Amino acid sequence: MNFTEELKKYREIINNELDKKLPNFDSLQKSVFDSMRYSVFAGGKRIRPILNLKACELVGGNINDSLPFAVALEMIHTYSLIHDDLPAMDNDDYRRGRLTNHKVFGEAVAILAGDGLLNYAFESILGFMIDNNKNDIRYLNAMNNIAKASGVQGMIGGQIVDILAEDKEINKDELEFIHKLKTSALIEASIISGAIVGGADNEEINKLRTYSKALGLSFQIRDDILDKVGDKEKLGKKVGSDEDNNKATFVSVYGIEKSIEMTKKLCNEAIKSLEGFKNKEVVDFFKEMADFFVHREY
Ligand code: GRG
């Protein structure tokens, strides 16, 4: 199976599970269910859950054990997008090719839908552990990695520094700090939590940390490049948002050429860190993923 077919197959597994997990029944709070499902099923590449399942597979685990973590990661990611688009944050009208959540449901419902998704993420993991009597410490460890990466030491921490930096000059270290926390931390946790659930040893975890740190940063640099020169139709959102919000980005600090060069260098670093893993098919998938992070157009 080639890389594109593999992505499609895993996307289907994830979408089916999300559909099962997210509530969709008539009740007094139906508007928040509708709002949650609107953004989750608006498209989305499903990069984080796919990385999670493949990392589990890479170290010899069963992807069914990591599926609740994979869908949790997509729920957290979608919550962050809903909140990031709010008028108090980036104030965006389009996301994933559709009107943003608050444009359709109003700000109050959009805030609650984001909160609901964040909570549901952990309900998904804990429900799986309780229902299947999975009381192994590695599930808690995987969950802890995800909680930390999405919290004030991760995504929320990066977002606050990013917001406070608007209209200000920031140096290269501050720029890297923001994006390591805001974007890279959750990508790293996606891979590491999948590997932990799959039973990875310390050496494997260390290699995958190197891989995911390089991948996470290159993802953000590519995002900045696309915000400058990307295609609105392919991206499903407007371009130029960073400039409109007076945000320092890798492109504004380093320029396009140097930014592209940086993504290539990070991709090579990521690929190098995969040496020693035995499952050639999954290693090839991770290599292609690194390449996708350099060349993606959406
Ligand atoms: C609101 C706590 C809070 C955090 C928001 C992630 C984030 C922090 C903001 C999103 C803004 C942004 C565009 C960040 C750049 C990286 C990123 C997360 C891009 C979107 O991720 P993709 O490309 O999106 O994986 P899809 O739609 O494919 O899932």
Coordinates of C-alpha atoms and ligand atoms in Angstrom, one line a residue:
M1 CA 0.0 0.0 0.0
N2 CA 1.4 3.4 -0.9
F3 CA 1.6 6.4 1.4
T4 CA -1.6 8.1 0.1
E5 CA -3.6 4.8 0.4
E6 CA -2.2 4.3 3.9
L7 CA -3.3 7.8 4.9
K8 CA -6.8 7.2 3.5
K9 CA -7.1 3.8 5.3
Y10 CA -6.1 5.3 8.7
R11 CA -8.2 8.4 8.2
E12 CA -11.2 6.1 7.8
I13 CA -10.4 4.1 10.9
I14 CA -10.1 7.4 12.9
N15 CA -13.3 9.0 11.4
N16 CA -15.3 5.9 12.2
E17 CA -14.1 5.9 15.8
L18 CA -14.8 9.6 16.1
D19 CA -18.3 9.1 14.8
K20 CA -18.9 6.4 17.4
K21 CA -17.4 8.4 20.3
L22 CA -18.9 11.8 19.7
P23 CA -22.5 12.2 21.0
N24 CA -25.2 12.7 18.5
F25 CA -28.6 12.2 20.1
D26 CA -31.6 14.4 20.8
S27 CA -31.2 16.1 24.1
L28 CA -31.4 19.6 25.6
Q29 CA -27.7 20.1 25.0
K30 CA -27.9 19.0 21.4
S31 CA -26.5 22.4 20.1
V32 CA -23.2 21.7 21.7
F33 CA -23.0 18.2 20.2
D34 CA -23.8 19.6 16.8
S35 CA -21.2 22.3 17.1
M36 CA -18.5 19.7 18.2
R37 CA -19.3 17.4 15.3
Y38 CA -19.5 20.3 12.8
S39 CA -15.8 21.1 13.4
V40 CA -14.5 17.5 13.9
F41 CA -16.1 16.4 10.6
A42 CA -15.2 19.5 8.6
G43 CA -12.3 17.6 7.1
G44 CA -8.8 17.8 8.5
K45 CA -5.8 15.7 7.7
R46 CA -5.9 13.7 10.9
I47 CA -2.1 13.9 11.1
R48 CA -1.9 13.6 14.9
P49 CA -4.1 10.5 15.3
I50 CA -2.4 8.8 12.3
L51 CA 1.0 9.5 13.8
N52 CA -0.3 8.0 17.0
L53 CA -1.5 4.8 15.5
K54 CA 1.6 4.3 13.3
A55 CA 3.9 4.9 16.3
C56 CA 2.1 2.2 18.2
E57 CA 2.4 -0.1 15.1
L58 CA 6.1 0.8 14.7
V59 CA 7.0 -0.6 18.1
G60 CA 4.9 -3.8 17.6
G61 CA 1.7 -2.7 19.4
N62 CA -1.9 -3.3 18.6
I63 CA -3.5 -0.1 17.1
N64 CA -6.9 -0.9 18.7
D65 CA -5.2 -0.1 22.1
S66 CA -4.1 3.3 20.9
L67 CA -7.3 4.2 19.0
P68 CA -8.9 6.0 22.1
F69 CA -5.7 8.0 22.4
A70 CA -5.7 8.8 18.6
V71 CA -9.3 10.1 18.7
A72 CA -8.5 12.1 21.9
L73 CA -5.7 13.8 20.1
E74 CA -8.0 14.8 17.2
M75 CA -10.6 16.1 19.7
I76 CA -7.9 18.2 21.5
H77 CA -6.6 19.5 18.2
T78 CA -10.0 20.4 16.9
Y79 CA -10.9 22.2 20.2
S80 CA -7.7 24.3 19.8
L81 CA -8.7 25.3 16.2
I82 CA -12.2 26.3 17.3
H83 CA -10.8 28.5 20.1
D84 CA -7.9 29.8 18.0
D85 CA -10.4 31.1 15.4
L86 CA -12.5 33.0 17.9
P87 CA -12.6 36.8 17.7
A88 CA -10.6 37.1 21.0
M89 CA -7.8 35.1 19.3
D90 CA -7.1 35.0 15.5
N91 CA -10.7 36.1 14.5
D92 CA -10.9 33.8 11.4
D93 CA -13.9 33.2 9.2
Y94 CA -12.9 30.0 7.5
R95 CA -11.3 26.8 8.7
R96 CA -11.1 23.4 6.9
G97 CA -13.0 24.9 4.0
R98 CA -16.0 25.9 6.0
L99 CA -17.2 28.8 8.1
T100 CA -15.5 28.8 11.5
N101 CA -17.5 27.3 14.4
H102 CA -18.4 30.6 16.0
K103 CA -19.6 32.0 12.7
V104 CA -22.2 29.2 12.5
F105 CA -23.1 28.5 16.2
G106 CA -22.1 31.8 17.9
E107 CA -19.3 32.5 20.2
A108 CA -20.8 31.0 23.4
V109 CA -21.6 27.7 21.8
A110 CA -18.2 27.6 20.0
I111 CA -16.4 28.1 23.4
L112 CA -18.4 25.4 25.0
A113 CA -17.9 23.0 22.0
G114 CA -14.1 23.5 22.4
D115 CA -14.3 22.8 26.1
G116 CA -16.6 19.8 25.4
L117 CA -14.1 18.3 23.0
L118 CA -11.2 18.8 25.4
N119 CA -13.1 17.0 28.1
Y120 CA -14.3 14.3 25.8
A121 CA -10.8 13.5 24.8
F122 CA -10.0 12.4 28.4
E123 CA -13.4 10.7 28.7
S124 CA -12.5 8.7 25.6
I125 CA -9.2 7.4 27.1
L126 CA -10.5 6.8 30.6
G127 CA -13.7 5.1 29.4
F128 CA -11.6 2.7 27.3
M129 CA -9.3 1.9 30.3
I130 CA -12.2 1.3 32.7
D131 CA -14.3 -0.7 30.2
N132 CA -11.4 -2.9 29.2
N133 CA -9.7 -3.2 32.6
K134 CA -6.5 -1.6 31.2
N135 CA -4.9 -0.5 34.5
D136 CA -1.3 -0.7 33.2
I137 CA 0.8 2.3 34.1
R138 CA 1.7 2.8 30.4
Y139 CA -1.8 4.0 29.6
L140 CA -1.6 6.6 32.3
N141 CA 1.9 7.6 31.1
A142 CA 0.5 8.0 27.6
M143 CA -2.4 10.1 28.8
N144 CA -0.1 12.2 31.0
N145 CA 2.0 13.0 27.9
I146 CA -1.1 14.2 26.0
A147 CA -2.4 16.2 29.0
K148 CA 1.0 18.0 29.4
A149 CA 1.4 18.7 25.7
S150 CA -2.0 20.3 25.5
G151 CA -1.7 22.3 28.7
V152 CA 0.2 25.3 30.0
Q153 CA 3.5 23.5 29.5
G154 CA 2.6 22.8 25.9
M155 CA -0.1 24.1 23.5
I156 CA -1.8 26.6 25.8
G157 CA 1.6 27.9 27.0
G158 CA 2.7 28.5 23.4
Q159 CA -0.6 30.1 22.5
I160 CA -0.4 32.7 25.4
V161 CA 3.2 33.6 24.5
D162 CA 2.2 33.9 20.8
I163 CA -0.8 36.2 21.7
L164 CA 1.4 38.4 24.0
A165 CA 4.0 38.7 21.2
E166 CA 1.5 40.2 18.7
D167 CA 2.7 43.7 17.5
K168 CA 6.1 43.1 19.1
E169 CA 9.6 42.2 17.9
I170 CA 10.6 38.8 19.1
N171 CA 13.9 37.1 18.8
K172 CA 14.6 33.7 17.2
D173 CA 14.7 31.9 20.5
E174 CA 11.3 33.3 21.5
L175 CA 9.9 32.3 18.1
E176 CA 11.1 28.8 18.5
F177 CA 9.8 28.6 22.1
I178 CA 6.3 29.6 20.9
H179 CA 6.1 27.0 18.2
K180 CA 7.8 24.2 20.1
L181 CA 5.0 24.6 22.6
K182 CA 2.1 25.7 20.5
T183 CA 2.4 23.2 17.6
S184 CA 5.2 20.8 18.1
A185 CA 4.3 19.6 21.6
L186 CA 1.0 18.0 20.6
I187 CA 2.6 16.4 17.5
E188 CA 5.4 15.0 19.7
A189 CA 2.8 13.7 22.2
S190 CA 0.9 12.0 19.4
I191 CA 3.9 9.9 18.5
I192 CA 5.2 9.3 22.0
S193 CA 1.8 8.3 23.4
G194 CA 1.3 5.8 20.6
A195 CA 4.7 4.4 21.2
I196 CA 4.2 4.1 24.9
V197 CA 0.8 2.3 24.4
G198 CA 2.6 0.0 21.9
G199 CA 5.2 -1.0 24.5
A200 CA 8.2 1.0 23.3
D201 CA 11.4 0.7 25.3
N202 CA 13.5 3.8 26.4
E203 CA 15.8 3.6 23.3
E204 CA 12.8 3.6 21.0
I205 CA 11.2 6.5 22.9
N206 CA 14.4 8.6 22.6
K207 CA 14.6 8.0 18.9
L208 CA 11.0 8.9 18.4
R209 CA 11.4 12.0 20.5
T210 CA 14.2 13.2 18.1
Y211 CA 12.0 12.3 15.2
S212 CA 8.9 14.1 16.5
K213 CA 10.7 17.3 17.6
A214 CA 12.1 17.7 14.1
L215 CA 8.8 16.9 12.5
G216 CA 6.8 19.2 14.8
L217 CA 9.0 22.2 14.1
S218 CA 9.1 21.5 10.4
F219 CA 5.2 21.3 10.5
Q220 CA 5.0 24.8 11.9
I221 CA 7.6 26.3 9.5
R222 CA 5.7 24.8 6.6
D223 CA 2.5 26.3 8.1
D224 CA 4.1 29.7 8.1
I225 CA 5.3 29.2 4.5
L226 CA 1.7 28.2 3.4
D227 CA 0.2 31.2 5.2
K228 CA 2.4 33.4 3.0
V229 CA 2.4 31.7 -0.3
G230 CA -0.2 28.9 0.0
D231 CA -3.4 28.4 -2.0
K232 CA -6.6 29.5 -0.2
E233 CA -8.7 26.8 -1.9
K234 CA -6.3 23.9 -1.0
L235 CA -5.8 25.2 2.6
G236 CA -9.5 25.7 3.2
K237 CA -8.8 29.0 5.0
K238 CA -7.5 32.4 4.1
V239 CA -3.8 33.1 3.7
G240 CA -2.0 36.1 5.2
S241 CA -3.6 35.7 8.6
D242 CA -0.2 36.0 10.4
E243 CA 0.6 39.3 8.7
D244 CA -2.9 40.6 9.4
N245 CA -2.4 39.8 13.1
N246 CA 1.1 41.3 13.1
K247 CA 2.6 37.9 14.1
A248 CA 6.3 37.1 13.8
T249 CA 6.7 33.9 11.9
F250 CA 9.6 31.8 10.6
V251 CA 9.0 33.4 7.2
S252 CA 9.0 37.0 8.6
V253 CA 12.1 36.2 10.6
Y254 CA 14.1 34.0 8.2
G255 CA 12.5 34.6 4.7
I256 CA 10.9 31.9 2.5
E257 CA 14.1 30.4 1.1
K258 CA 15.8 29.9 4.4
S259 CA 12.5 28.6 5.9
I260 CA 12.2 25.9 3.1
E261 CA 15.9 25.0 3.7
M262 CA 15.1 24.6 7.5
T263 CA 12.2 22.2 6.8
K264 CA 14.4 20.1 4.6
K265 CA 17.2 19.9 7.2
L266 CA 14.6 19.0 9.9
C267 CA 13.2 16.3 7.6
N268 CA 16.6 14.8 7.2
E269 CA 17.2 14.8 10.9
A270 CA 13.9 13.1 11.5
I271 CA 14.6 10.4 8.9
K272 CA 18.0 9.7 10.4
S273 CA 16.6 9.2 13.9
L274 CA 14.6 6.2 12.5
E275 CA 17.7 4.1 12.1
G276 CA 17.4 0.8 14.1
F277 CA 13.7 0.3 13.8
K278 CA 13.0 -3.1 12.4
N279 CA 9.5 -2.8 10.8
K280 CA 10.6 -1.5 7.4
E281 CA 7.1 -0.9 6.1
V282 CA 6.2 1.4 9.0
V283 CA 9.7 3.0 8.9
D284 CA 9.1 3.9 5.3
F285 CA 5.7 5.4 6.2
F286 CA 7.4 7.6 8.8
K287 CA 10.0 8.7 6.2
E288 CA 7.3 9.6 3.7
M289 CA 5.5 11.5 6.5
A290 CA 8.6 13.6 7.1
D291 CA 8.8 14.3 3.4
F292 CA 5.1 15.2 3.4
F293 CA 5.8 17.8 6.1
V294 CA 8.2 19.5 3.8
H295 CA 6.1 19.5 0.7
R296 CA 2.5 19.6 1.9
E297 CA 0.3 22.2 0.2
Y298 CA -2.7 21.9 2.6
Ligands
GRG1 C1 -6.6 27.9 21.6 C2 -5.3 26.7 23.4 C3 -5.4 27.1 22.1 C4 -4.4 26.8 21.2 C5 -4.4 27.1 19.8 C6 -2.9 25.0 17.6 C7 -3.2 26.4 17.9 C8 -3.1 26.8 19.3 C9 -3.6 27.2 17.0 C10 -3.9 26.9 15.6 C11 -3.3 28.0 14.8 C12 -2.4 27.4 13.8 C13 -2.8 27.5 12.4 C14 -1.2 26.8 14.2 C15 -0.3 26.3 13.2 C16 -0.2 24.8 13.3 C17 -1.5 24.1 13.2 C18 -2.0 23.6 14.4 C19 -2.1 24.0 12.0 C20 -3.4 23.3 11.8 O1 -3.2 21.9 11.9 P1 -3.4 20.9 10.7 O2 -2.8 21.5 9.4 O3 -5.0 21.1 10.5 O4 -3.1 19.6 11.1 P2 -6.1 20.1 10.0 O5 -7.3 21.0 9.7 O6 -5.6 19.4 8.8 O7 -6.4 19.2 11.1

